[in-house]
Amino acid sequence: MSGTGHTVKSYEEEMQSLNDNLVMMGSLTENQMADAMAAVIKVDKESVDKIVKNDGKINELRSTIDNQITTVLVKRAPMAVDLRITISTMKISHDLERIGDLAKSVAKKVKPLPVDLPDELIGSLRRLGDLVQKQLKDALDAYLNRSKDKAIEIWKKDEQVDDLTNLAMNEVATYLQKDKKNLEMATHLLFVTKNIERAGDHITNIAESLYYLIEGEYLEGARPKGKPVES
Amino acid sequence: MELNNSKIKIKAKNLNVYYGKKQALFDINLDINQKEVTALIGPSGCGKSTFIRCINRMNDVIDICKVEGSVEIDGAEINEKNVDVVTLREKVGMVFQKPNPFPKSIYDNIAYGPIIHGAAENKDQMDNIVETSLKKAALWDEVKDRLNEPGTSLSGGQQQRLCIARALSVNPEVILMDEPCSALDPIATAKIEELIDDLKKSYTIVIVTHSMAQAVRVSQKTGFFHLGKIIEVDSTDKIFKNPANKMTQDYITGRFG
């Protein structure tokens, strides 16, 4: 008994390819999120089209992974850890694709924004974006290292994402109250904020899938929730 | 190794089996629950067939075979000298890898056991046993009009169900199955698996199988054997989704040698 790779080499190669594609997808999603956040903070309208276009690559990879998983299921009837890898990879790839979509939506909101976005609106949004990007990076690292502890840490940290979201939304609401003419800009920024928060939720899903992959059990208990918005 | 509150039907304790100088089983401790299907998996030569042959003392017929330790059925030791093996095998039926009907009619294949055990007083009673057994084995509708034809004229899958009906004809409590579907096509296999699912309501079943998928489909509990030792026993769900032992995981995921 080798205790390492599959006896059937082609099975080993199929699982490796699945892993490689997921890592690639993770890396592209990370870049998209970073680019989308940079576009918002700098109100860089020129980068928007490129970000929108790049989302297609993530979607393609998800289709590839879906097809690979179907093949593995039908050919190999995976068991135990292979079964858990297969199921988790499918779920994680879907979450990454959604994060990619949300990054694209964030980028699209940049075009109607005024170039001179007031600093008071950007502070919390920037911190929220930084945190979500860090969460995504940590989730992908945890996947590579099969780190259960890191998965739990990410899962718990979503509370901070919720708190920062609430803060950022409050700032926009306060700004809007000063002058109703800010309505259109405020609406776009609220969508941006909400989309980033939803990306955070998908990262929490990834942490849950990863935990299941490693432990063969589901993370128990209710998801951590941030404080509700104060009005 | 008991998983829940199910009643233990068969209890193997410190079971060691030798074929001459070669030890085939090492200190096996295994509980088999009543009216459940227990699957035994493991590579060829790991001892799973040797183990099930200990449950109805089939190893007695091998001169060089020596069995040490204990096997209890309903708390009674079956290796005691005063245990009548014919009665034991009436209680613990067996179905083998290759269907092995007697070279007799379908009817006589079923009637053979009850005749030996004096289970029927007249033709009507025997007819009843034959019909009931064939119905329980989901074969009656296919053979009721040709009971006098040879058992060997049936298809492989039908022959295997005939062998199951034959085992059922003497009212066993336990049915041992040693790779019962390995010689059958997928449709015949599906019929046997359907039958196993039905039979577990009334019987305790132990099945040796090389098909992981079959173990998952038919059993509630699975034991993994390797080199004559039992490596892991747990619920089938746990074994195939998240086994505790690395050797089990390597075996069921195809990472073995």
Coordinates of C-alpha atoms in Angstrom, one line a residue, chain A residues 173 175-186:
Chain A
A173 CA -27.0 57.1 4.5
Y175 CA -24.2 61.6 3.5
L176 CA -27.5 61.2 1.6
Q177 CA -29.3 62.9 4.5
K178 CA -27.2 66.0 4.0
D179 CA -28.4 66.5 0.5
K180 CA -31.0 64.6 -1.4
K181 CA -29.2 65.3 -4.7
N182 CA -26.7 62.7 -3.7
L183 CA -29.4 60.0 -4.1
E184 CA -28.1 58.4 -7.3
M185 CA -24.5 58.2 -6.1
A186 CA -25.6 57.0 -2.7

